mmCIF file of C-alpha atoms in Angstrom:
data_model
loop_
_atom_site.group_PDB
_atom_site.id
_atom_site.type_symbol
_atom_site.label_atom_id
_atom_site.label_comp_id
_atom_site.label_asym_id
_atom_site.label_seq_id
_atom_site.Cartn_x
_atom_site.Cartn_y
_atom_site.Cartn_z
ATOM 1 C CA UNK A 1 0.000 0.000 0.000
ATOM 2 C CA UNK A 2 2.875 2.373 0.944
ATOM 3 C CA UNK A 3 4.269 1.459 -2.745
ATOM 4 C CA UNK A 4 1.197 2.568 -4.405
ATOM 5 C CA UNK A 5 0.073 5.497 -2.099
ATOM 6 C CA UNK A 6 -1.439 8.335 -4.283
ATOM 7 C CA UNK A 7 0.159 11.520 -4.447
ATOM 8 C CA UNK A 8 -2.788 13.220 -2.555
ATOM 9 C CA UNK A 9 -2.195 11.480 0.187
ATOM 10 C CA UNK A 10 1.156 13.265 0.556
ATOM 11 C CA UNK A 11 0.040 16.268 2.632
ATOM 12 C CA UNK A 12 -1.396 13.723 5.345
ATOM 13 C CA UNK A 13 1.727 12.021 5.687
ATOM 14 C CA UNK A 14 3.631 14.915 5.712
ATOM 15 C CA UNK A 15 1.411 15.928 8.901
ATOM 16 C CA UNK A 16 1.609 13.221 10.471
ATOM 17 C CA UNK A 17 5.181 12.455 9.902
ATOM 18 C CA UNK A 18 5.474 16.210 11.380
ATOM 19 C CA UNK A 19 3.146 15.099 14.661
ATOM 20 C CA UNK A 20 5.161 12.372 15.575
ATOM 21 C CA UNK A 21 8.390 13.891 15.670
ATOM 22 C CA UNK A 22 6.481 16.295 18.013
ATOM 23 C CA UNK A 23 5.058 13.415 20.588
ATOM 24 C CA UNK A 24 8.738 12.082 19.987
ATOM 25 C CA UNK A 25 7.296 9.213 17.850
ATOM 26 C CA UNK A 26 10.608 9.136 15.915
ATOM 27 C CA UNK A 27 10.159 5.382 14.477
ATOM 28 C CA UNK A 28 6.603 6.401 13.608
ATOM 29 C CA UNK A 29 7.280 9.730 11.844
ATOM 30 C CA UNK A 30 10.316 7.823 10.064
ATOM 31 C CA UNK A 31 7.638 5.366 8.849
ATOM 32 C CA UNK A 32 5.623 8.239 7.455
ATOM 33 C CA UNK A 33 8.406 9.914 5.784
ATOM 34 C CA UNK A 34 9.378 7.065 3.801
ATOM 35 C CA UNK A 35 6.132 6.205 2.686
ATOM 36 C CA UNK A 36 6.226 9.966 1.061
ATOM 37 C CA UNK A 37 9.634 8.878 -0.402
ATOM 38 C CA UNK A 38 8.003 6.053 -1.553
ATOM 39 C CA UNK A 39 4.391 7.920 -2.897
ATOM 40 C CA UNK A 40 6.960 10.953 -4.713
ATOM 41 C CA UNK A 41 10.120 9.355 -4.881
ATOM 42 C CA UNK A 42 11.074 13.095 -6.305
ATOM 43 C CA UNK A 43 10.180 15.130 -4.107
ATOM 44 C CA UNK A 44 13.429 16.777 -2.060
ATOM 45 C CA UNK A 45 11.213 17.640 0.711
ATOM 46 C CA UNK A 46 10.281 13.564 1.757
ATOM 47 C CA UNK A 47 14.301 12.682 1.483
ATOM 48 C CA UNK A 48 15.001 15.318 3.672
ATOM 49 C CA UNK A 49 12.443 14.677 6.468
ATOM 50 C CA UNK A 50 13.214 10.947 6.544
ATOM 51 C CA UNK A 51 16.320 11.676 6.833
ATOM 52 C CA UNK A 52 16.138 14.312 10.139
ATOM 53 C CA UNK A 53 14.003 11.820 11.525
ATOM 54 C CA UNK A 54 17.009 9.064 11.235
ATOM 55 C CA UNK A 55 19.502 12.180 12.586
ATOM 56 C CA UNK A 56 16.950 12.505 15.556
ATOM 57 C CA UNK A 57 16.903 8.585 16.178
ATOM 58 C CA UNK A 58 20.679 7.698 15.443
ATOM 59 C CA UNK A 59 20.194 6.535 12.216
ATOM 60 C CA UNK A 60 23.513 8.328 11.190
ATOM 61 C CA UNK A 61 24.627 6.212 7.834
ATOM 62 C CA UNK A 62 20.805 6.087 6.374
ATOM 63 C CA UNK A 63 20.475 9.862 7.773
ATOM 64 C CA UNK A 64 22.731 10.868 5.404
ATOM 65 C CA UNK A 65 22.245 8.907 2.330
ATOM 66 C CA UNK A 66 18.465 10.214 2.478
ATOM 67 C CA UNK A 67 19.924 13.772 3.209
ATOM 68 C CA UNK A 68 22.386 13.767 0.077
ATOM 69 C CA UNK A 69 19.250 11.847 -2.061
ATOM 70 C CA UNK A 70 17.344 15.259 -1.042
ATOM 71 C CA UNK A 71 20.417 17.414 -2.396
ATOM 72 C CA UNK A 72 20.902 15.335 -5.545
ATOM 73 C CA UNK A 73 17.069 16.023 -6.477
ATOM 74 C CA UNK A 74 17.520 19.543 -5.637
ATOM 75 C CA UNK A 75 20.714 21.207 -4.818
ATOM 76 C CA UNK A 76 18.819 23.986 -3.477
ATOM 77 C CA UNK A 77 17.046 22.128 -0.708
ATOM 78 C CA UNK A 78 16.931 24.428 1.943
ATOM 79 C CA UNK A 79 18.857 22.951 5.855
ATOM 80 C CA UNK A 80 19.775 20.446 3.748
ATOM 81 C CA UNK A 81 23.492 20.856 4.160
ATOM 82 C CA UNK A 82 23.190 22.295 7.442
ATOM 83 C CA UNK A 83 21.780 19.173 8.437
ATOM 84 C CA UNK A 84 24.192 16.754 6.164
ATOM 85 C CA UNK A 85 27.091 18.716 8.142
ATOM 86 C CA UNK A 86 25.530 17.718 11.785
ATOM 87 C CA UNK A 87 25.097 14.382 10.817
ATOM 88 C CA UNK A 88 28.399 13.479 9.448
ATOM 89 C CA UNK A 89 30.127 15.626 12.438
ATOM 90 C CA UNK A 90 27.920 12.813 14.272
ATOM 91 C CA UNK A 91 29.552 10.110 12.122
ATOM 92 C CA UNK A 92 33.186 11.830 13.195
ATOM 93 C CA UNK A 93 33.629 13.145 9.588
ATOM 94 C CA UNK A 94 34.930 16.492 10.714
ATOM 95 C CA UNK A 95 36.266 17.918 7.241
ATOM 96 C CA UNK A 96 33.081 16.498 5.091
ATOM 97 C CA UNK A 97 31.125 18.602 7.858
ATOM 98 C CA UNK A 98 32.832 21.858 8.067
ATOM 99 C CA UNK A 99 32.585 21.884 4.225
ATOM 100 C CA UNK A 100 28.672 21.023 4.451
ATOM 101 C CA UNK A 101 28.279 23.592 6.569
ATOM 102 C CA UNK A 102 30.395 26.987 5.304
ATOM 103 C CA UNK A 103 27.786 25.080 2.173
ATOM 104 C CA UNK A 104 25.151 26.028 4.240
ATOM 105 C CA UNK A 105 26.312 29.333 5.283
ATOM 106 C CA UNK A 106 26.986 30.784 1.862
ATOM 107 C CA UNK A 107 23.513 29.296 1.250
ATOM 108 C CA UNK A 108 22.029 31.249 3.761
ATOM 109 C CA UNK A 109 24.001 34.117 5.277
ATOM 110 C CA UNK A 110 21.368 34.870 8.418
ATOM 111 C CA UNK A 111 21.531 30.883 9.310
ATOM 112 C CA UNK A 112 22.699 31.399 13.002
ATOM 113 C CA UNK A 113 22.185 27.511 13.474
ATOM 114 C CA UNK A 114 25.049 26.867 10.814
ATOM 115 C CA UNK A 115 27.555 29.437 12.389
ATOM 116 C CA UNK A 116 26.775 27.842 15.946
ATOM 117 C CA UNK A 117 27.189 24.128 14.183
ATOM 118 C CA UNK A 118 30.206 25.518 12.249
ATOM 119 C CA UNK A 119 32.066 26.992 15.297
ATOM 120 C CA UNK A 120 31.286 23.854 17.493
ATOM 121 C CA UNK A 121 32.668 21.356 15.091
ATOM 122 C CA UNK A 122 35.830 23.540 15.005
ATOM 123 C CA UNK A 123 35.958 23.767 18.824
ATOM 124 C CA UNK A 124 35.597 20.327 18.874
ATOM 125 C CA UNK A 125 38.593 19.102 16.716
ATOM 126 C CA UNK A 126 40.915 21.409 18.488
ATOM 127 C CA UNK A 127 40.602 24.571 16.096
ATOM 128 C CA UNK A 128 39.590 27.170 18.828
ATOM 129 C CA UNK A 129 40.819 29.861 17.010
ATOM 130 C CA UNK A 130 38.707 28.800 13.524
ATOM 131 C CA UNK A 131 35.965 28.416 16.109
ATOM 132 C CA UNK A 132 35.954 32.281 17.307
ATOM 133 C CA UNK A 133 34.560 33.617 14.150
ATOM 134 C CA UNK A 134 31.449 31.851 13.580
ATOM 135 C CA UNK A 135 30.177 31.838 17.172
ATOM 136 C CA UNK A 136 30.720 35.350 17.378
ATOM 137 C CA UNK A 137 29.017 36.074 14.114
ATOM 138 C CA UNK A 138 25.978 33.355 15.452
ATOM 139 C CA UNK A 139 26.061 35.653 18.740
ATOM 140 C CA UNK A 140 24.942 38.527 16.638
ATOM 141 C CA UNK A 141 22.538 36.724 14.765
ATOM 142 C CA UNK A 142 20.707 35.307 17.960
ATOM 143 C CA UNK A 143 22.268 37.231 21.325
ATOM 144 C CA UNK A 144 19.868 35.135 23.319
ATOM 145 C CA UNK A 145 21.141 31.711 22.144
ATOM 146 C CA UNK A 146 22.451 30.419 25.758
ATOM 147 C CA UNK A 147 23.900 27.592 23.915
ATOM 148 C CA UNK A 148 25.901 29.690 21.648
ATOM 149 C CA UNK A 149 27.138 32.137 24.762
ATOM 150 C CA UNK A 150 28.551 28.893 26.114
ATOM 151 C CA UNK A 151 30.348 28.052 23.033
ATOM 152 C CA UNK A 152 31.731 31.645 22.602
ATOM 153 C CA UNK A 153 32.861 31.305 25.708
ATOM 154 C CA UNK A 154 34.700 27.994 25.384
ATOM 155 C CA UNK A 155 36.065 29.226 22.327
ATOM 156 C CA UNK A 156 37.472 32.444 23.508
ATOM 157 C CA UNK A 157 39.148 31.190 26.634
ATOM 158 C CA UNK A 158 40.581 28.314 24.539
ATOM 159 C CA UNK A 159 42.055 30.641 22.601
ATOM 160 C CA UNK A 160 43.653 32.887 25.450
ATOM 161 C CA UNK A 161 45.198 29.590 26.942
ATOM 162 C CA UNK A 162 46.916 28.685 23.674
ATOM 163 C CA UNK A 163 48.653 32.296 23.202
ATOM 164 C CA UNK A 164 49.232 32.592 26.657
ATOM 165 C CA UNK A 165 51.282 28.863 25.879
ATOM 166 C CA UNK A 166 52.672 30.095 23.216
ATOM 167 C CA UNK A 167 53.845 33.087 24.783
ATOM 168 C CA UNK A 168 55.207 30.947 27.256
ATOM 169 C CA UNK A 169 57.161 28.636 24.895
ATOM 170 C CA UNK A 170 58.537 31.557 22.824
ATOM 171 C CA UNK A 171 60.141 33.346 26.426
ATOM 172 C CA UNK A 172 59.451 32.237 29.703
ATOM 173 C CA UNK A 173 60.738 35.194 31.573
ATOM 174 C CA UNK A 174 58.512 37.438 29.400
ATOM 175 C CA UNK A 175 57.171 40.427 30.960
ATOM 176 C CA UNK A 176 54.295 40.054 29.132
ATOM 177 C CA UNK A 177 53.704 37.055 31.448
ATOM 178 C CA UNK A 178 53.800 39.080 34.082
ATOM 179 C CA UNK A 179 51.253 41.667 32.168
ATOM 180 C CA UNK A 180 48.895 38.864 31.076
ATOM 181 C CA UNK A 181 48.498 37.295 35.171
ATOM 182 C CA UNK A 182 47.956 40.933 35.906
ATOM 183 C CA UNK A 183 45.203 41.195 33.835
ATOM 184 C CA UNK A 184 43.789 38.107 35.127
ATOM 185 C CA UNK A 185 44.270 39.484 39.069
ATOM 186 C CA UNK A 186 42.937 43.004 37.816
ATOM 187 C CA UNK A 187 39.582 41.164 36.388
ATOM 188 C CA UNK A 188 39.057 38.953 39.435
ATOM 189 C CA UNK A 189 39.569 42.573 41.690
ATOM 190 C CA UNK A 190 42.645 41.282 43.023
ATOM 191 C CA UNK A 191 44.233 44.556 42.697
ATOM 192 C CA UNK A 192 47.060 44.625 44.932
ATOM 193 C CA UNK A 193 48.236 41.407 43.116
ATOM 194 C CA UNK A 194 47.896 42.942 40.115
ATOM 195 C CA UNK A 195 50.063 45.624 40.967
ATOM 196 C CA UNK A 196 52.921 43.822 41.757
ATOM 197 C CA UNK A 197 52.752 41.946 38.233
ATOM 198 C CA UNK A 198 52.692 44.836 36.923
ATOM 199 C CA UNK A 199 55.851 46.044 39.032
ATOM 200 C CA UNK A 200 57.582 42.784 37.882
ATOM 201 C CA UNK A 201 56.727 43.650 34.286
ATOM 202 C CA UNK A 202 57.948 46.796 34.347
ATOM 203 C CA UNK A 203 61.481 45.738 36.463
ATOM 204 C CA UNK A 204 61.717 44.090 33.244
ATOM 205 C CA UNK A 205 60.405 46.103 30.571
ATOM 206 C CA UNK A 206 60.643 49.854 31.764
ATOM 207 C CA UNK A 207 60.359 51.539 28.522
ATOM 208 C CA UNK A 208 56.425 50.331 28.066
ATOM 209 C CA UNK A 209 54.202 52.997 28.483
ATOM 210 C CA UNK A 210 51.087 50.679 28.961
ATOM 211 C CA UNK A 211 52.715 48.811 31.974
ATOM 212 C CA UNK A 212 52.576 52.272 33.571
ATOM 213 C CA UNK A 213 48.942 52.990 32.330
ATOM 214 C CA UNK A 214 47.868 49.738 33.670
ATOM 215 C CA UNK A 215 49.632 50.476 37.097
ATOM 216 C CA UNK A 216 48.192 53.428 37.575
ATOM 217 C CA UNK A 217 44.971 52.377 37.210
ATOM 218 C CA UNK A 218 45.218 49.844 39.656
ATOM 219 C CA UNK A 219 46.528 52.476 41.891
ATOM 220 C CA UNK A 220 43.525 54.320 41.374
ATOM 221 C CA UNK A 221 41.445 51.502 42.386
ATOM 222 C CA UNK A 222 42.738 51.486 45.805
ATOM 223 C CA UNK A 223 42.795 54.847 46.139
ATOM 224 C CA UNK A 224 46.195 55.242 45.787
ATOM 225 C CA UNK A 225 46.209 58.672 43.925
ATOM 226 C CA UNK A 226 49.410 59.592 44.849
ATOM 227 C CA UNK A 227 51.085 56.468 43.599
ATOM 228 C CA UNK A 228 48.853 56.612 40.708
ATOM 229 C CA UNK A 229 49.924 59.945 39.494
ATOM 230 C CA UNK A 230 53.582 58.865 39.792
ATOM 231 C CA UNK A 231 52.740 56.180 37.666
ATOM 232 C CA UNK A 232 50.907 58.266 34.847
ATOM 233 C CA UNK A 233 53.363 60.476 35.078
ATOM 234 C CA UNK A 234 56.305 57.962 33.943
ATOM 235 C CA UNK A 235 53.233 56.660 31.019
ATOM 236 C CA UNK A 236 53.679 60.521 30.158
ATOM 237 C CA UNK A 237 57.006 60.941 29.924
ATOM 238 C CA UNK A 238 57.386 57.655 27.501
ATOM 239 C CA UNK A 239 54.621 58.952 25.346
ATOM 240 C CA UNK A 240 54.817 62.857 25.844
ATOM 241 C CA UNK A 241 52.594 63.505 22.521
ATOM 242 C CA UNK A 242 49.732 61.203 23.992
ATOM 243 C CA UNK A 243 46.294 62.565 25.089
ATOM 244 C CA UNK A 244 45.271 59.577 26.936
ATOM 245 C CA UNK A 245 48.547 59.188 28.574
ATOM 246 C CA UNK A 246 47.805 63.144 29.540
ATOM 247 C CA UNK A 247 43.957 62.586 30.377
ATOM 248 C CA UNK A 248 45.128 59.645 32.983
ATOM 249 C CA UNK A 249 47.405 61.933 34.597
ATOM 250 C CA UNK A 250 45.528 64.974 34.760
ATOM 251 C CA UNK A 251 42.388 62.893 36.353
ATOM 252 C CA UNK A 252 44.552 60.928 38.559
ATOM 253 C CA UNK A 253 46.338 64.960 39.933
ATOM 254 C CA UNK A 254 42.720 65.723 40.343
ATOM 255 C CA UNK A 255 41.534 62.783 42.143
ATOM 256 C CA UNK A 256 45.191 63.674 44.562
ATOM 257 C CA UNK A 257 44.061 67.028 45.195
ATOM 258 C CA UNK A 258 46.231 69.023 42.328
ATOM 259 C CA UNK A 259 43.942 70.666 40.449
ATOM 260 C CA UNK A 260 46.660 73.653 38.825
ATOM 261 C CA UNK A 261 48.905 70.808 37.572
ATOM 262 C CA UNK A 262 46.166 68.716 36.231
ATOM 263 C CA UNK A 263 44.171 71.994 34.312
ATOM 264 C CA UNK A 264 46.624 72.324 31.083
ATOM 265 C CA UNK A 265 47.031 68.914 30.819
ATOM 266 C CA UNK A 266 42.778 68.536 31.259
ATOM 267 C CA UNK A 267 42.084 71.739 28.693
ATOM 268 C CA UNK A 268 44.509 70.244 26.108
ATOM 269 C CA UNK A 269 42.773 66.799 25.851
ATOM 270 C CA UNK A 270 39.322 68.661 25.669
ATOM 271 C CA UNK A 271 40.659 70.317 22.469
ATOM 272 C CA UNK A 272 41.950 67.289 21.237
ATOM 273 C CA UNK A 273 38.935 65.317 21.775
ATOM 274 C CA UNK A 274 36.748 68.181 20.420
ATOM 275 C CA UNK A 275 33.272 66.261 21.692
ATOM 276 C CA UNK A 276 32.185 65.909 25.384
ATOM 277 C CA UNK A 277 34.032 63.289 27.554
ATOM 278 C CA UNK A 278 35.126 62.630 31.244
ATOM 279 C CA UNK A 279 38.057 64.654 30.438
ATOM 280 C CA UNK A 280 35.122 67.826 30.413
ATOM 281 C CA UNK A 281 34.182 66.506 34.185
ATOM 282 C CA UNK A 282 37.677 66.298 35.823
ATOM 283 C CA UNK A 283 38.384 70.031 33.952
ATOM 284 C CA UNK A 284 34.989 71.420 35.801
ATOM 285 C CA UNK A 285 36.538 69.958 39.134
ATOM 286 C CA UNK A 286 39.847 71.389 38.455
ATOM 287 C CA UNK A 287 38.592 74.727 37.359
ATOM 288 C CA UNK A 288 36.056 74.461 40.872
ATOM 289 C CA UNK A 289 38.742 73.671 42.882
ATOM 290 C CA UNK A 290 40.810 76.520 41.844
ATOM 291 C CA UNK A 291 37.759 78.684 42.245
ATOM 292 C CA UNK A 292 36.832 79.042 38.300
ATOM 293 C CA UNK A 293 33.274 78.636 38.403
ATOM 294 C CA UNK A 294 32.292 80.403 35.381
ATOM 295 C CA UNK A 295 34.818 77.826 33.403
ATOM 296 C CA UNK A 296 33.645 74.587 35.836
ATOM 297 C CA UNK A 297 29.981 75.600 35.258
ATOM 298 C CA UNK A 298 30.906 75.024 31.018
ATOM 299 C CA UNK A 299 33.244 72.205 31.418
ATOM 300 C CA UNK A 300 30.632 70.363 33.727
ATOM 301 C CA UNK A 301 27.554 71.042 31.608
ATOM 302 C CA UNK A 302 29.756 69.526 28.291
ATOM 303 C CA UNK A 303 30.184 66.433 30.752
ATOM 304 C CA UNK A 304 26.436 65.815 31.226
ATOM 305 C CA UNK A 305 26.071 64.530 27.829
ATOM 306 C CA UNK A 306 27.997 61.891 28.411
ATOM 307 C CA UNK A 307 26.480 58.635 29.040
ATOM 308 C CA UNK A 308 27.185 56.612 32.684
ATOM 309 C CA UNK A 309 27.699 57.360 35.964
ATOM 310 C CA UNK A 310 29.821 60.603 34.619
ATOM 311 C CA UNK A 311 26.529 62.185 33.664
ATOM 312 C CA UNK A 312 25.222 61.524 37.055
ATOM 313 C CA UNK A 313 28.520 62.779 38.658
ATOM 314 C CA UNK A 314 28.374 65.660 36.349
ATOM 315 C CA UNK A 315 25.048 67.389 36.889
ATOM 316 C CA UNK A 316 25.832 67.185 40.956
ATOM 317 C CA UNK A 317 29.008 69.110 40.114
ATOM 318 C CA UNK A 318 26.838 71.361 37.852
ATOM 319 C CA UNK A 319 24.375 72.220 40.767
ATOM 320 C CA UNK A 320 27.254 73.005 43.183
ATOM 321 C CA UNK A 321 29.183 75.306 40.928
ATOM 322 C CA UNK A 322 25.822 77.246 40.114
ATOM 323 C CA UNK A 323 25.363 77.473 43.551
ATOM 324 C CA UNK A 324 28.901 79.132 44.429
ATOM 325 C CA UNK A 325 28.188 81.859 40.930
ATOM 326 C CA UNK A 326 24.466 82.441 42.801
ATOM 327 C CA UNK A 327 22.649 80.915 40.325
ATOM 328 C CA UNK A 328 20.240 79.519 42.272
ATOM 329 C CA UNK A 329 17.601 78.690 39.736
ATOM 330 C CA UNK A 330 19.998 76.782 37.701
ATOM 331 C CA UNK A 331 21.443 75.335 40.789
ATOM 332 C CA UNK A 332 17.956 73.719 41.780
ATOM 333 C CA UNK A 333 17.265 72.399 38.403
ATOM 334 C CA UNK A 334 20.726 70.702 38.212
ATOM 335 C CA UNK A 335 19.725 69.443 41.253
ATOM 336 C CA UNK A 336 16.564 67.773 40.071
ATOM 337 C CA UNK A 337 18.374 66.580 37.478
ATOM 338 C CA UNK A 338 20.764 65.124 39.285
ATOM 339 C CA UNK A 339 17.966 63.306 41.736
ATOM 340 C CA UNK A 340 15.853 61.922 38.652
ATOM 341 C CA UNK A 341 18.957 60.547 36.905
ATOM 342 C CA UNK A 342 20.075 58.808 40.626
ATOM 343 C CA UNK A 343 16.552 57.368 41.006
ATOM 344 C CA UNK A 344 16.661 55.233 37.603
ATOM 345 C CA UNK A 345 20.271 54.012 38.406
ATOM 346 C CA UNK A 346 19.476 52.578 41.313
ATOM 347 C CA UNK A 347 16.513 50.866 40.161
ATOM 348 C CA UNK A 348 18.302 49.655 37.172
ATOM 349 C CA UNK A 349 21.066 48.821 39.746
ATOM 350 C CA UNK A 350 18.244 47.302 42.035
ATOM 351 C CA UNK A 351 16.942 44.988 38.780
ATOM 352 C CA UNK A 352 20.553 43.513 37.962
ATOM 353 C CA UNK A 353 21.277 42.713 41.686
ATOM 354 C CA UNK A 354 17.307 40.788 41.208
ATOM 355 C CA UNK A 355 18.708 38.893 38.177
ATOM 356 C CA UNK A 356 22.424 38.066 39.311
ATOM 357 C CA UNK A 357 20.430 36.052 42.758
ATOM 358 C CA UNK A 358 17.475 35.072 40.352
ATOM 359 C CA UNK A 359 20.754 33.348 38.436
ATOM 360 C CA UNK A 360 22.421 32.049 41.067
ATOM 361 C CA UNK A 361 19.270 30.549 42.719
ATOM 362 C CA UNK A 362 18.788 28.814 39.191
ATOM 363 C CA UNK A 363 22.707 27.583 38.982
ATOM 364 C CA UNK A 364 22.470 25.975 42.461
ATOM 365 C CA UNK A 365 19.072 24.220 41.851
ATOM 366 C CA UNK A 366 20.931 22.856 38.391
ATOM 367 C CA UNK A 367 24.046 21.964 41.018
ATOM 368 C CA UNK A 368 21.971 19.896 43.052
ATOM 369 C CA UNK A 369 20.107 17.861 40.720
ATOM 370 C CA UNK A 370 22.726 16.910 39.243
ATOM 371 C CA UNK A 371 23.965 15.724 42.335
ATOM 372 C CA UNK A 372 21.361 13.875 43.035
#
């Protein structure tokens, strides 16, 4: 009967064949599939759904040879390679997949599934760095795709341990070893460790301006201002021309309570930079703290249009140095301002903290399942 099934009965087993891959009746809808192979033996469409049904059970060998049947009827078939690459990545046919799949890709250039499957096989045969690409190009396809965040992940941190090997194998007394474990501490807000890798890298390597950048930074974090300007200071003197090396310092002489040092240095990155940045803030403290409130009030309202907590920080500033010119109107406003933009940062602040325990809540419920 399946032999001599007419071709309007095609639609009904294409239904059903559909419906039982839905209950997980994977036997059944392979039944139905090939009795549409069998009813329209050229139809793409029937080869193809047998064979995801055989992918979905196992069925790797037939899987494919119904798969390929589907291509060689039409070349066009659309998931076709995609799903010819998973399946012989199943059958540990690495370099047929990858080939099946960049098929797939150039077939269909918004196919997130292919660049996850792509990057994945890649990870998977040891090509971490061939990996990178696709999953971050199936990231911006799909930023939601948990399964592809992990992957990225994987990929990138795979990649960071081979370079940091290699680095190792090319010098082991680098002093970019010591930069790279710096980094590491400085990420994990280990900053004291991360400021004496960065002393070790620079005992080695004096003349690098971004050792000193980095230090000072770290300084900074510990509220170290006086160290840190020392630092920025040496950043400036290796790259004199430099308006972030002079934008570090002047902040960090501001943040130390030197406010005439850190003004020229402050008003010649604002005229580098040309549009609004923190630069504009630390110059309206500098010019307060000197007693310039005509010039902090203009430096501070520049800063407010920059996004972050420097907008916040900005208008406060604004409000004071209106209040010291008698501007009291202006003053009250900044205020206001100030108030309204504190209110929606904490609640936005109040939301993540919500999500990071909603998270972790999740991640130890997952922990002890699995160890029961």
């Amino acid at each position: 009967m399946a032999q001599t099934a007419p071709a309007n009965s095609l639609p009904e087993l294409f239904r059903q064949g559909a419906q039982d891959i839905r209950a997980g009746n994977l036997a059944g809808a392979e039944a139905e599939f090939r009795q549409a192979t069998q009813a329209a033996p050229k139809l793409a469409p029937a080869w193809l759904d047998l064979g995801l049904a055989q992918l979905r059970e196992g069925k790797l060998p037939e899987a494919i040879a119904n798969i390929e049947t589907s291509l060689r009827i039409d070349p066009a078939s659309p998931g076709a390679h995609l799903f010819l690459g998973i399946a012989e990545y199943q059958s540990s046919h690495a370099d047929v997949a990858i080939a099946d799949l960049k098929q797939a890709i150039q077939d269909d250039s918004k196919n997130e599934q292919a660049y996850a499957w792509l990057g994945i096989v890649e990870l998977n045969i040891g090509h971490p760095d061939q990996a990178v690409g696709p999953l971050d190009h199936a990231s911006e396809l799909d930023p939601k795709d948990e399964n592809v965040i992990d992957y990225r992940v994987q990929a990138h941190m795979a990649v960071a341990k081979e370079s940091y090997t290699q680095l190792y194998q090319l010098d082991p007394t680098s002093w970019r070893l010591h930069q790279l474990s710096a980094v590491i501490d400085a990420q994990a807000d280990d900053h004291q460790h991360a400021i004496d890798e960065y002393l070790l890298a620079i005992k080695q390597a004096p003349g690098q301006p971004d050792l000193y950048e980095s230090l000072g930074w770290e300084y900074r974090a510990l509220n170290e201002n006086d160290l840190a300007v020392q630092a920025f200071q040496h950043q400036l003197k290796l790259a004199p021309r430099n308006p972030i090396a002079m934008y570090n310092l002047g902040s960090a002489e501001v943040e130390n309570g030197q406010p005439a040092a850190a003004a020229p240095l402050l008003e010649h990155v604002v005229s580098v930079y040309g549009k609004p940045t923190e630069a504009d803030y630390y110059l309206g403290r500098a010019f307060a703290a000197l007693g310039k409130y005509d010039r902090a009030v203009q430096e501070f309202s520049r800063a407010t249009q920059v996004d972050g907590q420097v907008q916040l920080r900005a208008w406060y500033e604004l409000s004071q140095a209106d209040r010291h010119l008698g501007k009291t109107q202006d003053a009250r406003a900044a205020v206001l301002r100030y108030e309204a933009l504190r209110e929606q940062s904490e609640k936005a602040s109040s939301v993540n903290v919500q999500n990071f325990l909603k998270l972790n809540q999740a991640n130890a419920a997952a922990s002890g399942n699995n160890q029961q």
